[in-house]
Short mmCIF file of C-alpha atoms and ligand atoms in Angstrom, two decimals:
data_model
loop_
_atom_site.label_atom_id
_atom_site.label_comp_id
_atom_site.label_asym_id
_atom_site.label_seq_id
_atom_site.Cartn_x
_atom_site.Cartn_y
_atom_site.Cartn_z
CA MET A 1 51.12 62.87 31.39
CA VAL A 2 53.70 64.13 29.18
CA ALA A 3 53.80 68.04 28.67
CA ARG A 4 56.39 70.37 26.31
CA LEU A 5 57.32 73.47 28.95
CA GLY A 6 59.27 75.02 25.96
CA GLY A 7 62.93 74.43 23.77
CA ASP A 8 63.58 71.01 24.26
CA GLU A 9 62.62 70.27 28.30
CA PHE A 10 59.48 68.06 28.49
CA VAL A 11 57.42 66.84 31.73
CA ALA A 12 56.32 63.36 32.26
CA LEU A 13 54.16 63.32 34.98
CA THR A 14 53.40 59.41 36.78
CA THR A 15 51.51 58.01 39.41
CA GLY A 16 51.42 54.16 40.51
CA PRO A 17 55.67 53.45 41.07
CA ASP A 18 56.13 52.72 43.93
CA THR A 19 59.42 50.95 44.09
CA ALA A 20 63.06 52.85 43.38
CA GLU A 21 63.51 50.25 40.59
CA GLU A 22 59.95 50.97 38.91
CA VAL A 23 61.17 54.16 38.59
CA HIS A 24 64.42 53.64 36.86
CA GLU A 25 63.11 50.94 35.19
CA LEU A 26 60.74 53.70 33.79
CA ALA A 27 62.83 55.97 33.40
CA GLY A 28 65.30 53.75 30.95
CA ARG A 29 62.75 52.96 29.29
CA ILE A 30 61.75 57.29 28.01
CA LEU A 31 65.52 56.82 26.91
CA ASN A 32 65.72 53.86 25.36
CA ALA A 33 62.32 55.60 23.41
CA LEU A 34 64.36 58.47 23.08
CA ALA A 35 66.99 56.58 21.45
CA THR A 36 65.19 55.06 18.59
CA PRO A 37 66.94 56.20 15.41
CA ILE A 38 64.79 58.38 13.48
CA ARG A 39 65.08 58.63 9.91
CA LEU A 40 65.14 61.64 7.90
CA ASP A 41 65.86 62.69 4.63
CA GLY A 42 67.20 60.08 4.08
CA ARG A 43 69.57 60.59 7.36
CA GLU A 44 69.56 59.02 10.37
CA LEU A 45 68.82 61.83 13.41
CA SER A 46 69.80 60.19 17.18
CA VAL A 47 68.62 62.36 20.36
CA ARG A 48 70.14 61.38 23.82
CA GLY A 49 68.11 62.43 26.38
CA SER A 50 69.22 63.96 30.51
CA ILE A 51 66.28 62.88 32.81
CA GLY A 52 65.32 64.34 36.63
CA ILE A 53 63.64 61.87 38.80
CA VAL A 54 61.72 64.18 41.57
CA GLU A 55 59.61 61.64 43.17
CA GLY A 56 57.27 61.70 46.48
CA PRO A 57 53.78 61.45 47.86
CA SER A 58 51.45 63.97 45.69
CA GLY A 59 50.67 66.86 47.81
CA GLU A 60 54.15 67.33 49.96
CA ARG A 61 55.56 69.90 47.85
CA SER A 62 54.42 72.67 45.30
CA ALA A 63 54.53 72.09 41.54
CA ALA A 64 56.84 74.72 41.96
CA GLU A 65 59.30 72.83 44.21
CA VAL A 66 59.12 69.29 42.32
CA LEU A 67 60.26 71.11 38.31
CA ARG A 68 62.72 72.94 40.32
CA SER A 69 63.82 70.23 41.52
CA ALA A 70 63.03 68.14 38.79
CA ASP A 71 64.84 70.90 36.54
CA ILE A 72 68.64 71.37 38.87
CA THR A 73 68.64 67.47 38.65
CA MET A 74 68.09 66.62 35.20
CA TYR A 75 71.57 70.12 34.82
CA ARG A 76 73.29 66.98 37.31
CA ALA A 77 72.21 63.88 34.68
CA LYS A 78 73.38 66.34 31.63
CA ALA A 79 77.07 67.66 33.95
CA ALA A 80 77.78 64.14 34.08
CA GLY A 81 77.56 63.29 30.73
CA GLY A 82 73.67 62.63 30.29
CA ASN A 83 72.52 60.53 28.94
CA ARG A 84 70.97 58.98 31.86
CA PHE A 85 68.55 59.97 34.90
CA GLN A 86 69.65 61.04 38.03
CA LEU A 87 67.22 60.83 41.39
CA ALA A 88 67.04 64.56 43.23
CA ASP A 89 68.81 64.74 46.09
CA ALA A 90 68.22 67.26 49.50
CA GLU A 91 72.00 68.35 49.21
CA ALA A 92 72.81 69.51 46.14
CA ASP A 93 69.05 71.04 45.66
CA ALA A 94 70.00 73.19 48.50
CA ARG A 95 73.71 74.04 46.45
CA ALA A 96 72.23 74.25 43.14
CA ILE A 97 70.10 76.78 44.79
CA THR A 98 73.16 78.47 46.56
CA ARG A 99 74.98 78.46 43.55
CA HIS A 100 72.40 79.64 41.26
CA GLY A 101 72.13 83.14 44.13
CA LEU A 102 75.56 83.07 44.35
CA THR A 103 76.16 83.58 40.64
CA THR A 104 73.26 86.16 40.79
CA ALA A 105 74.21 88.34 43.14
CA LEU A 106 77.61 88.74 41.33
CA PRO A 107 77.85 91.75 38.91
CA ALA A 108 75.45 93.48 42.20
CA ALA A 109 78.41 92.27 44.11
CA LEU A 110 80.82 93.95 42.10
CA ASP A 111 79.42 97.60 41.78
CA ARG A 112 78.93 97.64 45.86
CA GLY A 113 82.51 97.57 46.81
CA GLU A 114 81.74 93.60 47.73
CA PHE A 115 85.02 92.10 47.47
CA PHE A 116 88.45 92.59 48.43
CA ILE A 117 91.90 91.50 48.28
CA GLU A 118 93.82 89.61 51.26
CA TYR A 119 97.76 89.76 50.83
CA GLN A 120 100.07 86.06 51.37
CA PRO A 121 103.49 86.96 51.43
CA LEU A 122 106.58 85.33 49.39
CA VAL A 123 109.87 84.72 51.07
CA HIS A 124 113.27 84.24 49.76
CA LEU A 125 114.71 80.89 51.24
CA GLY A 126 117.40 81.88 51.16
CA ASP A 127 117.43 85.07 53.62
CA GLY A 128 113.95 84.79 54.40
CA THR A 129 112.93 88.18 53.57
CA VAL A 130 109.83 88.89 52.35
CA HIS A 131 109.52 90.29 48.38
CA GLY A 132 106.81 89.86 47.84
CA ALA A 133 102.99 88.77 47.57
CA GLU A 134 99.94 86.82 45.47
CA ALA A 135 97.05 88.53 45.65
CA LEU A 136 93.62 87.03 46.93
CA VAL A 137 90.62 88.24 46.18
CA ARG A 138 87.61 87.74 49.07
CA TRP A 139 83.57 88.35 48.31
CA CYS A 140 81.98 89.87 51.65
CA HIS A 141 79.04 89.08 50.99
CA PRO A 142 75.77 89.97 52.84
CA GLN A 143 73.82 86.26 53.89
CA HIS A 144 77.04 84.27 54.00
CA GLY A 145 79.99 85.91 55.27
CA VAL A 146 83.51 85.94 53.77
CA LEU A 147 83.24 83.52 50.95
CA GLY A 148 86.80 82.22 49.30
CA PRO A 149 87.29 82.69 45.76
CA ASP A 150 86.69 78.94 45.51
CA ARG A 151 83.39 79.15 45.97
CA PHE A 152 82.69 82.18 43.60
CA ILE A 153 85.79 81.96 40.98
CA PRO A 154 84.00 79.35 39.08
CA LEU A 155 81.22 80.98 38.92
CA ALA A 156 82.34 84.39 38.07
CA GLU A 157 84.63 82.22 34.99
CA HIS A 158 81.10 80.38 33.99
CA THR A 159 79.44 84.40 33.08
CA GLY A 160 82.10 86.06 31.98
CA LEU A 161 82.44 88.92 35.69
CA ILE A 162 85.29 86.98 36.19
CA VAL A 163 86.43 89.48 33.09
CA PRO A 164 85.53 93.07 35.02
CA LEU A 165 86.04 91.19 38.69
CA GLY A 166 89.85 90.31 37.29
CA ARG A 167 90.78 93.75 35.96
CA TRP A 168 89.56 95.39 39.56
CA VAL A 169 91.61 92.70 41.53
CA LEU A 170 94.41 93.60 39.47
CA GLU A 171 94.06 97.04 39.44
CA GLU A 172 93.69 97.28 43.23
CA SER A 173 96.21 95.05 43.72
CA VAL A 174 99.11 97.24 41.39
CA ARG A 175 97.39 100.43 43.32
CA GLN A 176 98.64 98.43 46.87
CA ALA A 177 101.81 97.06 45.62
CA ASN A 178 103.19 100.88 44.60
CA PHE A 179 101.74 102.21 47.63
CA TRP A 180 104.71 99.84 49.14
CA GLN A 181 107.45 100.55 47.06
CA GLU A 182 106.59 104.62 47.51
CA ARG A 183 106.44 103.50 51.70
CA HIS A 184 109.58 100.91 51.49
CA SER A 185 111.87 101.65 48.97
CA ASP A 186 115.24 100.70 51.06
CA GLY A 187 114.59 97.67 50.80
CA GLY A 188 114.57 96.86 46.89
CA PRO A 189 111.34 96.22 44.22
CA LEU A 190 107.76 94.60 46.51
CA ARG A 191 106.65 92.01 43.81
CA ILE A 192 102.51 91.67 43.74
CA ASN A 193 101.35 88.35 42.51
CA VAL A 194 98.22 88.33 40.58
CA ASN A 195 96.43 84.80 39.43
CA LEU A 196 94.44 85.41 35.99
CA SER A 197 92.39 82.75 34.87
CA PRO A 198 91.59 80.91 31.35
CA THR A 199 89.09 83.56 30.35
CA GLN A 200 91.33 86.44 30.46
CA LEU A 201 93.51 84.85 29.09
CA HIS A 202 90.96 84.62 26.07
CA HIS A 203 89.63 87.69 25.97
CA PRO A 204 90.54 90.28 23.63
CA ARG A 205 92.19 93.55 25.96
CA LEU A 206 94.23 91.76 27.98
CA VAL A 207 97.29 93.15 26.69
CA ALA A 208 96.21 96.71 26.68
CA GLU A 209 94.56 96.97 29.87
CA THR A 210 97.48 95.60 31.49
CA VAL A 211 99.23 98.16 29.99
CA ASP A 212 96.76 100.86 31.10
CA VAL A 213 96.92 99.70 34.78
CA LEU A 214 100.96 100.01 34.46
CA GLU A 215 101.26 102.91 32.80
CA ARG A 216 98.90 104.40 35.15
CA SER A 217 99.87 103.38 38.58
CA GLY A 218 103.44 104.22 37.29
CA LEU A 219 104.32 100.43 38.84
CA GLU A 220 106.56 98.59 36.82
CA PRO A 221 106.18 95.60 34.40
CA GLY A 222 108.92 94.23 36.50
CA ALA A 223 106.98 94.09 39.79
CA LEU A 224 104.16 91.84 38.46
CA CYS A 225 104.21 89.19 38.34
CA LEU A 226 100.45 87.07 36.28
CA GLU A 227 99.74 83.39 37.58
CA VAL A 228 98.03 81.31 35.15
CA THR A 229 97.42 78.11 35.81
CA GLU A 230 98.39 75.07 34.08
CA SER A 231 96.07 73.34 33.34
CA ALA A 232 95.09 76.44 31.48
CA LEU A 233 98.30 76.28 28.77
CA ILE A 234 98.32 71.81 28.44
CA GLY A 235 97.72 71.91 24.95
CA ALA A 236 97.08 75.76 24.31
CA ASP A 237 97.99 76.89 20.58
CA ASP A 238 99.70 80.08 19.87
CA ASP A 239 96.94 82.00 19.35
CA LEU A 240 96.32 81.73 23.10
CA LEU A 241 100.13 82.67 24.48
CA LYS A 242 101.06 85.36 22.10
CA PRO A 243 99.23 88.17 25.03
CA LEU A 244 101.47 85.94 27.35
CA ARG A 245 104.43 86.68 24.81
CA GLN A 246 103.72 90.43 24.87
CA LEU A 247 103.19 90.83 28.86
CA ALA A 248 106.75 88.78 28.85
CA GLU A 249 108.51 90.71 26.65
CA MET A 250 107.13 93.97 28.18
CA GLY A 251 108.61 92.79 31.66
CA VAL A 252 105.97 91.25 33.62
CA ASP A 253 106.91 87.71 35.26
CA ILE A 254 104.48 84.93 34.80
CA ALA A 255 104.25 82.05 36.62
CA LEU A 256 102.64 78.42 35.30
CA ASP A 257 101.01 78.17 38.72
CA ASP A 258 100.45 74.68 40.42
CA PHE A 259 102.11 72.89 38.52
CA GLY A 260 102.32 69.40 39.01
CA THR A 261 98.70 69.06 38.82
CA GLY A 262 97.43 69.17 35.57
CA TYR A 263 100.04 66.42 33.99
CA SER A 264 102.05 68.96 31.54
CA ASN A 265 104.77 67.23 29.52
CA LEU A 266 107.54 68.79 30.73
CA ALA A 267 109.69 69.44 27.10
CA ASN A 268 106.37 72.09 26.81
CA LEU A 269 107.60 74.31 29.05
CA ARG A 270 110.53 75.32 26.40
CA ARG A 271 107.34 76.84 24.73
CA LEU A 272 106.05 78.44 27.13
CA PRO A 273 106.78 82.36 28.65
CA VAL A 274 107.08 82.22 32.09
CA SER A 275 109.89 82.39 34.59
CA VAL A 276 108.46 80.49 37.29
CA LEU A 277 106.72 77.57 38.54
CA LYS A 278 104.91 78.09 41.38
CA LEU A 279 105.14 74.46 42.71
CA ASP A 280 101.66 72.55 44.19
CA ARG A 281 101.30 72.02 47.68
CA SER A 282 100.76 68.02 47.31
CA PHE A 283 104.31 68.04 46.63
CA THR A 284 105.30 69.79 49.43
CA ARG A 285 102.75 67.79 51.60
CA GLY A 286 105.17 64.63 52.31
CA MET A 287 107.79 66.96 53.61
CA GLN A 288 105.47 67.80 57.25
CA GLN A 289 106.70 64.80 59.05
CA HIS A 290 109.04 63.65 60.04
CA PRO A 291 112.01 62.34 58.65
CA ALA A 292 109.87 63.32 55.33
CA ASP A 293 109.39 61.04 52.49
CA PRO A 294 112.05 60.59 50.25
CA VAL A 295 109.99 60.11 47.68
CA ASP A 296 109.03 63.13 47.44
CA LEU A 297 112.18 64.78 48.04
CA LYS A 298 113.66 62.96 45.28
CA ILE A 299 110.40 63.99 42.67
CA VAL A 300 111.36 67.50 44.03
CA GLU A 301 115.33 68.13 44.10
CA GLY A 302 114.08 66.73 40.09
CA ILE A 303 112.10 69.54 39.27
CA VAL A 304 114.27 72.29 40.88
CA SER A 305 117.63 70.98 39.31
CA LEU A 306 114.91 70.82 35.47
CA ALA A 307 113.30 74.45 36.70
CA HIS A 308 117.03 75.50 36.63
CA SER A 309 118.47 74.94 34.15
CA LEU A 310 115.42 75.94 31.80
CA GLU A 311 116.03 79.39 34.01
CA LEU A 312 112.49 79.13 35.58
CA ALA A 313 112.24 79.98 39.37
CA VAL A 314 111.08 77.99 41.73
CA THR A 315 108.05 79.08 43.97
CA VAL A 316 106.75 76.77 46.57
CA GLU A 317 103.15 77.09 48.03
CA GLY A 318 101.27 74.98 50.89
CA VAL A 319 104.78 76.04 53.65
CA GLU A 320 103.43 75.46 56.67
CA THR A 321 106.22 73.92 59.53
CA GLY A 322 109.78 75.07 59.65
CA ALA A 323 111.23 71.46 58.65
CA GLN A 324 109.30 72.09 54.80
CA ALA A 325 111.04 75.44 54.59
CA GLU A 326 114.27 73.70 55.85
CA GLN A 327 114.54 71.11 53.37
CA LEU A 328 113.01 73.24 50.54
CA ARG A 329 115.80 75.65 51.36
CA ARG A 330 118.42 72.57 51.39
CA ILE A 331 116.55 71.67 47.23
CA GLY A 332 117.21 74.35 46.51
CA CYS A 333 114.09 76.66 45.94
CA ASP A 334 114.13 79.92 44.97
CA THR A 335 110.10 81.48 47.29
CA ALA A 336 107.62 80.07 49.30
CA GLN A 337 104.46 80.29 50.86
CA GLY A 338 102.94 79.92 53.05
CA TRP A 339 101.16 79.13 57.01
CA TYR A 340 104.13 79.12 57.77
CA TYR A 341 105.50 82.59 57.45
CA ALA A 342 101.44 84.21 57.60
CA ARG A 343 98.15 83.06 56.16
CA PRO A 344 96.38 85.60 53.59
CA GLY A 345 95.83 89.29 55.67
CA ALA A 346 95.32 93.21 54.96
CA PRO A 347 97.86 94.46 52.92
CA ASP A 348 98.78 96.43 55.81
CA ARG A 349 100.50 93.15 57.45
CA ILE A 350 102.73 92.92 54.51
CA HIS A 351 103.77 96.28 56.17
CA SER A 352 104.78 95.16 58.68
CA LEU A 353 106.37 91.87 57.87
CA LEU A 354 108.53 94.01 55.42
CA LEU A 355 109.67 97.20 58.62
CA ALA A 356 109.71 93.68 61.01
CA ASP A 357 112.81 92.80 58.17
CA ALA A 358 114.29 96.01 58.08
CA VAL A 359 115.44 96.07 61.47
P1 LIG B 1 96.33 79.55 44.54
O1 LIG B 1 96.52 81.12 43.63
O2 LIG B 1 97.24 78.55 44.52
O3 LIG B 1 96.23 80.08 45.72
C1 LIG B 1 96.43 79.58 47.20
C2 LIG B 1 95.77 79.46 47.94
O4 LIG B 1 96.84 78.27 48.53
C3 LIG B 1 95.15 80.25 48.23
O5 LIG B 1 93.37 79.69 48.65
C4 LIG B 1 95.47 80.33 49.57
O6 LIG B 1 95.42 81.06 50.80
C5 LIG B 1 96.19 79.06 49.97
N1 LIG B 1 97.87 78.63 50.96
C6 LIG B 1 98.29 79.70 50.86
N2 LIG B 1 99.48 79.06 52.24
C7 LIG B 1 98.47 77.84 52.82
C8 LIG B 1 99.46 76.88 53.08
O7 LIG B 1 99.94 77.16 53.89
N3 LIG B 1 98.34 75.97 53.08
C9 LIG B 1 97.24 75.12 53.50
N4 LIG B 1 96.70 74.21 52.91
N5 LIG B 1 96.64 76.49 52.12
C10 LIG B 1 97.95 77.28 51.91
P2 LIG B 1 92.42 80.66 48.28
O8 LIG B 1 93.04 81.32 48.52
O9 LIG B 1 91.27 80.41 48.53
O10 LIG B 1 92.30 80.61 46.95
C11 LIG B 1 92.15 79.08 46.05
C12 LIG B 1 92.29 79.40 44.58
O11 LIG B 1 92.06 80.59 44.17
C13 LIG B 1 93.48 80.59 44.20
O12 LIG B 1 95.26 79.42 44.22
C14 LIG B 1 94.08 80.79 42.80
O13 LIG B 1 93.89 80.11 42.41
C15 LIG B 1 92.26 81.08 42.78
N6 LIG B 1 92.15 83.44 43.39
C16 LIG B 1 92.57 84.36 43.68
N7 LIG B 1 92.05 85.53 43.86
C17 LIG B 1 91.97 85.22 42.77
C18 LIG B 1 91.74 86.62 41.35
O14 LIG B 1 91.98 87.36 42.08
N8 LIG B 1 91.63 85.87 40.69
C19 LIG B 1 91.66 84.72 39.67
N9 LIG B 1 91.88 83.85 38.60
N10 LIG B 1 91.47 83.86 40.89
C20 LIG B 1 92.24 83.98 41.79
MG1 LIG B 2 98.28 81.78 42.63
MG1 LIG B 3 98.48 77.56 43.70
#
């Protein structure tokens, strides 16, 4: 039986094929039939399809369950490039259902105040003092407990909720930085790093809202650093760079996050309004062992000297051991961040680290 569910979605229900090969063969035949070009008004149109296959004894699952699984599996076929079929898989179904549940819960979670921010110190490699912190958002989910950003930032990006969520993170962390500065005015300005997602970069009110948040809090622009991932800026044209350039002109620092993971063109760095490179932790992993991987050392040395000649400061992420920290200091990196110094934590932890510095 073939039925149209709505839009461009169809269901084919069949009994009989007992082996996986027979099922694959049937799906292949459907795709081939769809691929036959259709002539319309003298033009050839071709149709592509993505198929999700759910197989099993009848009566085992309800019709609604079978359809939901077929739908999820069809989306996996689409995500894998389309024009193909995919077999249902209980684990993938469960992941998609969780993802869907998290996605729909996001807006209410923001209203209910379920998000919170942990801060991870940024440490001067030269003298070991804390000179700032990166704000890292978490979600205290009523059922799933604390979720890291990797679980929900991509979903928030996808639905656009990242814009209000990102605004909240900015507001909250700028307020926090201002509080640290007031409490700790002797130690020089304490900086706050906030991550920006690609969707936020495209948002027309990014500059106006950032200015507004800074003005209302009283924090000077120079104490804020916005982190943008390297991949978000690959191939960026002037329109995309304009808001970042405006922010940089006001004195806000722009950091290129996860540098080294996006295969960006090094010559491109000159065009970008960035003042900090954050070197991805994959570069420094080889320095955890003793002796450090000599090739890793050479690569990092090269990047640092290139960055410095372009007047960019270098921060290294994911410093987990004292040996790494020492190597990186010798190579000339400016700032480090990682578990060796502190895991991301509550804001008062940064405050006590600052007091320890002052002693
Ligand atoms: P990121 O900006 O590159 O942040 C650094 C990540 O490395 C954090 O993961 C941090 O907890 C982790 N990390 C720090 N030190 C170490 C270390 O020594 N070893 C290891 N193995 N890991 C370390 P986290 O908190 O899970 O954040 C993941 C990513 O989520 C961040 O990567 C950032 O891209 C994104 N993110 C976090 N907060 C926000 C936010 O407010 N807005 C947006 N758009 N993205 C955010
Ligand atoms: Mg970051
Ligand atoms: Mg990073």
